[in-house]
């Protein structure tokens, strides 16, 4: 077992553990903290795949901006009593976990059937793909129109958020 | 060198954990966080395929997924604030007016 595989298994274990903690903690604040940990671990996984730009964006946008927004809303709503939401292990929870096991088995079967056709090592040009230069070049030539459309999407999101969260003035 | 299938399996596990969160939790904010978890596991698949197949298109898609996730989080949290203002609760069992 070489160093790459060991690093991958450590990162995978940390990612899965933090993800489990996100969905199992009662307090939303703890969930946010473990979700940030999960995002940071995933950013390191991206680095092992030579996707530097995506790793940096992941930390800045996800762990920075989006999770701060989550924390801000949790504090704004002052959910002290909401932490005691009734979440006992009822039939719905068991059905949900059963469905997820079915889903995981399906994904596993699909992966197992195709595992022989999947490449076993990184592409020779993988190291040059994730740089800011390469991403910027392809973003502003081949994907220019989708890039411009995302700006409209963000504008719509911005206006929608303001309209929804604003207090109605009678 | 780690085979591509390891990354895909990790991504499948993370996605399933996100689905568990959406199906079993009753707190709307934690359901949103589980959705972010699922979006991230898909991003991992895209980045892994991009690196192993030698094309930057997968990383482009991650960029767009991130934009959509940012817009979705802003609008979703605004909906949660509006809900809390009207019902004083974010328990999705009490928000059942659209259920049949």
GROMACS .gro file of C-alpha atoms in nm:
model
  270
    1UNK     CA    1   0.000   0.000   0.000
    2UNK     CA    2   0.161   0.325  -0.107
    3UNK     CA    3   0.134   0.671   0.040
    4UNK     CA    4  -0.138   0.787  -0.205
    5UNK     CA    5  -0.376   0.513  -0.095
    6UNK     CA    6  -0.310   0.574   0.275
    7UNK     CA    7  -0.376   0.947   0.236
    8UNK     CA    8  -0.693   0.873   0.042
    9UNK     CA    9  -0.826   0.638   0.309
   10UNK     CA   10  -0.754   0.887   0.589
   11UNK     CA   11  -0.934   1.163   0.397
   12UNK     CA   12  -1.224   0.935   0.303
   13UNK     CA   13  -1.266   0.828   0.666
   14UNK     CA   14  -1.266   1.189   0.783
   15UNK     CA   15  -1.518   1.288   0.514
   16UNK     CA   16  -1.758   1.003   0.594
   17UNK     CA   17  -1.728   1.057   0.970
   18UNK     CA   18  -1.798   1.431   0.946
   19UNK     CA   19  -2.090   1.366   0.708
   20UNK     CA   20  -2.244   1.119   0.954
   21UNK     CA   21  -2.203   1.373   1.233
   22UNK     CA   22  -2.376   1.639   1.019
   23UNK     CA   23  -2.694   1.435   0.988
   24UNK     CA   24  -2.690   1.290   1.341
   25UNK     CA   25  -2.623   1.591   1.568
   26UNK     CA   26  -2.930   1.744   1.732
   27UNK     CA   27  -2.801   2.100   1.744
   28UNK     CA   28  -2.793   2.279   1.404
   29UNK     CA   29  -2.479   2.467   1.514
   30UNK     CA   30  -2.288   2.141   1.555
   31UNK     CA   31  -2.414   2.028   1.215
   32UNK     CA   32  -2.279   2.347   1.057
   33UNK     CA   33  -1.939   2.300   1.221
   34UNK     CA   34  -1.909   1.940   1.097
   35UNK     CA   35  -2.032   2.040   0.751
   36UNK     CA   36  -1.751   2.297   0.732
   37UNK     CA   37  -1.507   2.021   0.838
   38UNK     CA   38  -1.651   1.801   0.562
   39UNK     CA   39  -1.604   2.075   0.302
   40UNK     CA   40  -1.243   2.133   0.407
   41UNK     CA   41  -1.169   1.759   0.386
   42UNK     CA   42  -1.327   1.746   0.040
   43UNK     CA   43  -1.112   2.044  -0.064
   44UNK     CA   44  -0.804   1.841   0.033
   45UNK     CA   45  -0.940   1.548  -0.170
   46UNK     CA   46  -0.969   1.786  -0.469
   47UNK     CA   47  -0.605   1.883  -0.415
   48UNK     CA   48  -0.502   1.518  -0.443
   49UNK     CA   49  -0.679   1.523  -0.783
   50UNK     CA   50  -0.480   1.836  -0.889
   51UNK     CA   51  -0.793   2.056  -0.892
   52UNK     CA   52  -0.638   2.353  -0.712
   53UNK     CA   53  -0.884   2.615  -0.833
   54UNK     CA   54  -1.189   2.408  -0.733
   55UNK     CA   55  -1.030   2.338  -0.392
   56UNK     CA   56  -0.977   2.708  -0.324
   57UNK     CA   57  -1.327   2.798  -0.447
   58UNK     CA   58  -1.468   2.520  -0.228
   59UNK     CA   59  -1.313   2.668   0.086
   60UNK     CA   60  -1.393   3.032   0.002
   61UNK     CA   61  -1.748   2.994  -0.133
   62UNK     CA   62  -1.878   2.690   0.053
   63UNK     CA   63  -1.697   2.687   0.384
   64UNK     CA   64  -1.672   3.066   0.388
   65UNK     CA   65  -1.978   3.228   0.236
   66UNK     CA   66  -2.256   2.968   0.233
   67UNK     CA   67  -2.192   2.823   0.579
   68UNK     CA   68  -2.166   3.168   0.733
   69UNK     CA   69  -2.509   3.235   0.583
   70UNK     CA   70  -2.639   2.918   0.752
   71UNK     CA   71  -2.487   3.015   1.087
   72UNK     CA   72  -2.629   3.364   1.051
   73UNK     CA   73  -2.983   3.232   0.994
   74UNK     CA   74  -2.955   2.987   1.285
   75UNK     CA   75  -2.852   3.268   1.519
   76UNK     CA   76  -3.115   3.503   1.375
   77UNK     CA   77  -3.396   3.254   1.441
   78UNK     CA   78  -3.268   3.180   1.793
   79UNK     CA   79  -3.355   2.812   1.771
   80UNK     CA   80  -3.292   2.723   2.133
   81UNK     CA   81  -3.627   2.551   2.179
   82UNK     CA   82  -3.629   2.414   1.826
   83UNK     CA   83  -3.338   2.191   1.918
   84UNK     CA   84  -3.582   1.972   2.104
   85UNK     CA   85  -3.778   1.890   1.787
   86UNK     CA   86  -3.925   1.546   1.823
   87UNK     CA   87  -3.700   1.318   1.619
   88UNK     CA   88  -3.760   0.973   1.764
   89UNK     CA   89  -3.691   0.659   1.561
   90UNK     CA   90  -4.038   0.612   1.416
   91UNK     CA   91  -4.152   0.410   1.115
   92UNK     CA   92  -4.070   0.693   0.875
   93UNK     CA   93  -3.710   0.699   0.986
   94UNK     CA   94  -3.679   0.322   0.942
   95UNK     CA   95  -3.836   0.339   0.595
   96UNK     CA   96  -3.597   0.622   0.505
   97UNK     CA   97  -3.289   0.431   0.616
   98UNK     CA   98  -3.415   0.119   0.433
   99UNK     CA   99  -3.456   0.320   0.111
  100UNK     CA  100  -3.106   0.461   0.147
  101UNK     CA  101  -2.958   0.113   0.190
  102UNK     CA  102  -3.138   0.009  -0.132
  103UNK     CA  103  -2.993   0.319  -0.304
  104UNK     CA  104  -2.641   0.245  -0.180
  105UNK     CA  105  -2.664  -0.119  -0.294
  106UNK     CA  106  -2.781  -0.004  -0.637
  107UNK     CA  107  -2.493   0.243  -0.667
  108UNK     CA  108  -2.252  -0.025  -0.549
  109UNK     CA  109  -2.380  -0.277  -0.804
  110UNK     CA  110  -2.353  -0.017  -1.082
  111UNK     CA  111  -1.998   0.063  -0.978
  112UNK     CA  112  -1.902  -0.302  -0.944
  113UNK     CA  113  -2.033  -0.389  -1.292
  114UNK     CA  114  -1.832  -0.112  -1.457
  115UNK     CA  115  -1.519  -0.125  -1.243
  116UNK     CA  116  -1.320  -0.301  -1.517
  117UNK     CA  117  -1.377  -0.018  -1.765
  118UNK     CA  118  -1.278   0.263  -1.529
  119UNK     CA  119  -0.929   0.412  -1.564
  120UNK     CA  120  -0.687   0.321  -1.285
  121UNK     CA  121  -0.451   0.615  -1.303
  122UNK     CA  122  -0.473   0.989  -1.355
  123UNK     CA  123  -0.466   1.125  -1.708
  124UNK     CA  124  -0.117   1.242  -1.815
  125UNK     CA  125  -0.233   1.604  -1.841
  126UNK     CA  126  -0.422   1.599  -1.508
  127UNK     CA  127  -0.168   1.822  -1.335
  128UNK     CA  128  -0.230   2.107  -1.580
  129UNK     CA  129  -0.612   2.083  -1.584
  130UNK     CA  130  -0.703   2.237  -1.252
  131UNK     CA  131  -0.487   2.549  -1.264
  132UNK     CA  132  -0.646   2.892  -1.272
  133UNK     CA  133  -0.496   2.944  -1.618
  134UNK     CA  134  -0.656   2.634  -1.768
  135UNK     CA  135  -0.993   2.689  -1.598
  136UNK     CA  136  -0.999   3.058  -1.692
  137UNK     CA  137  -0.916   2.985  -2.054
  138UNK     CA  138  -1.194   2.732  -2.096
  139UNK     CA  139  -1.441   2.937  -1.889
  140UNK     CA  140  -1.406   3.250  -2.102
  141UNK     CA  141  -1.403   3.075  -2.440
  142UNK     CA  142  -1.597   2.751  -2.460
  143UNK     CA  143  -1.827   2.816  -2.161
  144UNK     CA  144  -1.872   3.191  -2.194
  145UNK     CA  145  -2.250   3.182  -2.245
  146UNK     CA  146  -2.323   2.952  -1.944
  147UNK     CA  147  -2.091   3.173  -1.738
  148UNK     CA  148  -2.291   3.482  -1.828
  149UNK     CA  149  -2.617   3.300  -1.754
  150UNK     CA  150  -2.495   3.214  -1.403
  151UNK     CA  151  -2.471   3.588  -1.337
  152UNK     CA  152  -2.843   3.617  -1.414
  153UNK     CA  153  -2.907   3.317  -1.188
  154UNK     CA  154  -2.723   3.487  -0.903
  155UNK     CA  155  -2.916   3.810  -0.962
  156UNK     CA  156  -3.245   3.621  -0.950
  157UNK     CA  157  -3.133   3.445  -0.632
  158UNK     CA  158  -3.039   3.778  -0.475
  159UNK     CA  159  -3.373   3.943  -0.559
  160UNK     CA  160  -3.567   3.633  -0.456
  161UNK     CA  161  -3.395   3.617  -0.119
  162UNK     CA  162  -3.463   3.985  -0.047
  163UNK     CA  163  -3.829   3.963  -0.153
  164UNK     CA  164  -3.891   3.645   0.049
  165UNK     CA  165  -3.716   3.748   0.368
  166UNK     CA  166  -3.835   4.108   0.376
  167UNK     CA  167  -4.098   4.207   0.629
  168UNK     CA  168  -4.435   4.284   0.473
  169UNK     CA  169  -4.524   4.651   0.519
  170UNK     CA  170  -4.897   4.696   0.557
  171UNK     CA  171  -0.212   0.545  -0.746
  172UNK     CA  172  -0.571   0.536  -0.624
  173UNK     CA  173  -0.817   0.390  -0.879
  174UNK     CA  174  -1.111   0.601  -0.994
  175UNK     CA  175  -1.360   0.355  -0.844
  176UNK     CA  176  -1.246   0.450  -0.489
  177UNK     CA  177  -1.345   0.811  -0.547
  178UNK     CA  178  -1.679   0.705  -0.695
  179UNK     CA  179  -1.749   0.479  -0.398
  180UNK     CA  180  -1.665   0.759  -0.151
  181UNK     CA  181  -1.895   0.989  -0.345
  182UNK     CA  182  -2.177   0.731  -0.339
  183UNK     CA  183  -2.140   0.691   0.039
  184UNK     CA  184  -2.146   1.068   0.098
  185UNK     CA  185  -2.452   1.103  -0.127
  186UNK     CA  186  -2.633   0.828   0.066
  187UNK     CA  187  -2.556   0.998   0.398
  188UNK     CA  188  -2.707   1.317   0.254
  189UNK     CA  189  -3.020   1.124   0.152
  190UNK     CA  190  -3.046   0.984   0.506
  191UNK     CA  191  -3.042   1.340   0.636
  192UNK     CA  192  -3.314   1.457   0.398
  193UNK     CA  193  -3.541   1.159   0.468
  194UNK     CA  194  -3.507   1.134   0.845
  195UNK     CA  195  -3.448   1.481   0.989
  196UNK     CA  196  -3.735   1.717   1.065
  197UNK     CA  197  -3.537   2.039   1.103
  198UNK     CA  198  -3.555   2.238   0.778
  199UNK     CA  199  -3.205   2.386   0.819
  200UNK     CA  200  -3.046   2.043   0.865
  201UNK     CA  201  -3.234   1.920   0.557
  202UNK     CA  202  -3.076   2.207   0.364
  203UNK     CA  203  -2.735   2.110   0.493
  204UNK     CA  204  -2.793   1.752   0.379
  205UNK     CA  205  -2.874   1.883   0.032
  206UNK     CA  206  -2.541   2.069   0.030
  207UNK     CA  207  -2.374   1.741   0.129
  208UNK     CA  208  -2.534   1.567  -0.170
  209UNK     CA  209  -2.431   1.847  -0.410
  210UNK     CA  210  -2.075   1.814  -0.281
  211UNK     CA  211  -2.061   1.440  -0.336
  212UNK     CA  212  -2.167   1.496  -0.698
  213UNK     CA  213  -1.891   1.758  -0.729
  214UNK     CA  214  -1.642   1.498  -0.610
  215UNK     CA  215  -1.756   1.261  -0.887
  216UNK     CA  216  -1.717   1.536  -1.148
  217UNK     CA  217  -1.368   1.635  -1.030
  218UNK     CA  218  -1.256   1.270  -1.017
  219UNK     CA  219  -1.378   1.199  -1.370
  220UNK     CA  220  -1.220   1.522  -1.490
  221UNK     CA  221  -0.879   1.423  -1.354
  222UNK     CA  222  -0.891   1.061  -1.471
  223UNK     CA  223  -1.025   1.131  -1.820
  224UNK     CA  224  -0.806   1.436  -1.877
  225UNK     CA  225  -1.075   1.694  -1.956
  226UNK     CA  226  -1.142   2.023  -1.775
  227UNK     CA  227  -1.516   2.012  -1.852
  228UNK     CA  228  -1.590   1.828  -1.527
  229UNK     CA  229  -1.431   2.111  -1.326
  230UNK     CA  230  -1.638   2.362  -1.524
  231UNK     CA  231  -1.950   2.177  -1.414
  232UNK     CA  232  -1.835   2.193  -1.052
  233UNK     CA  233  -1.804   2.569  -1.092
  234UNK     CA  234  -2.164   2.594  -1.214
  235UNK     CA  235  -2.292   2.357  -0.944
  236UNK     CA  236  -2.129   2.584  -0.688
  237UNK     CA  237  -2.308   2.888  -0.831
  238UNK     CA  238  -2.642   2.709  -0.823
  239UNK     CA  239  -2.573   2.595  -0.466
  240UNK     CA  240  -2.502   2.953  -0.358
  241UNK     CA  241  -2.826   3.082  -0.513
  242UNK     CA  242  -3.020   2.787  -0.371
  243UNK     CA  243  -2.884   2.844  -0.020
  244UNK     CA  244  -2.976   3.214  -0.029
  245UNK     CA  245  -3.332   3.155  -0.151
  246UNK     CA  246  -3.382   2.851   0.072
  247UNK     CA  247  -3.272   3.032   0.385
  248UNK     CA  248  -3.497   3.324   0.293
  249UNK     CA  249  -3.788   3.079   0.267
  250UNK     CA  250  -3.697   2.939   0.611
  251UNK     CA  251  -3.696   3.291   0.760
  252UNK     CA  252  -4.036   3.366   0.603
  253UNK     CA  253  -4.172   3.035   0.736
  254UNK     CA  254  -4.040   3.101   1.083
  255UNK     CA  255  -4.198   3.445   1.081
  256UNK     CA  256  -4.539   3.299   0.992
  257UNK     CA  257  -4.543   2.974   1.191
  258UNK     CA  258  -4.276   3.029   1.462
  259UNK     CA  259  -4.134   2.687   1.373
  260UNK     CA  260  -3.905   2.522   1.119
  261UNK     CA  261  -4.023   2.169   1.192
  262UNK     CA  262  -4.128   2.041   0.850
  263UNK     CA  263  -4.401   1.825   1.007
  264UNK     CA  264  -4.586   2.145   1.097
  265UNK     CA  265  -4.547   2.285   0.746
  266UNK     CA  266  -4.787   2.053   0.568
  267UNK     CA  267  -5.018   2.286   0.376
  268UNK     CA  268  -4.878   2.164   0.042
  269UNK     CA  269  -4.906   1.796   0.139
  270UNK     CA  270  -5.198   1.578   0.044
   0.00000   0.00000   0.00000
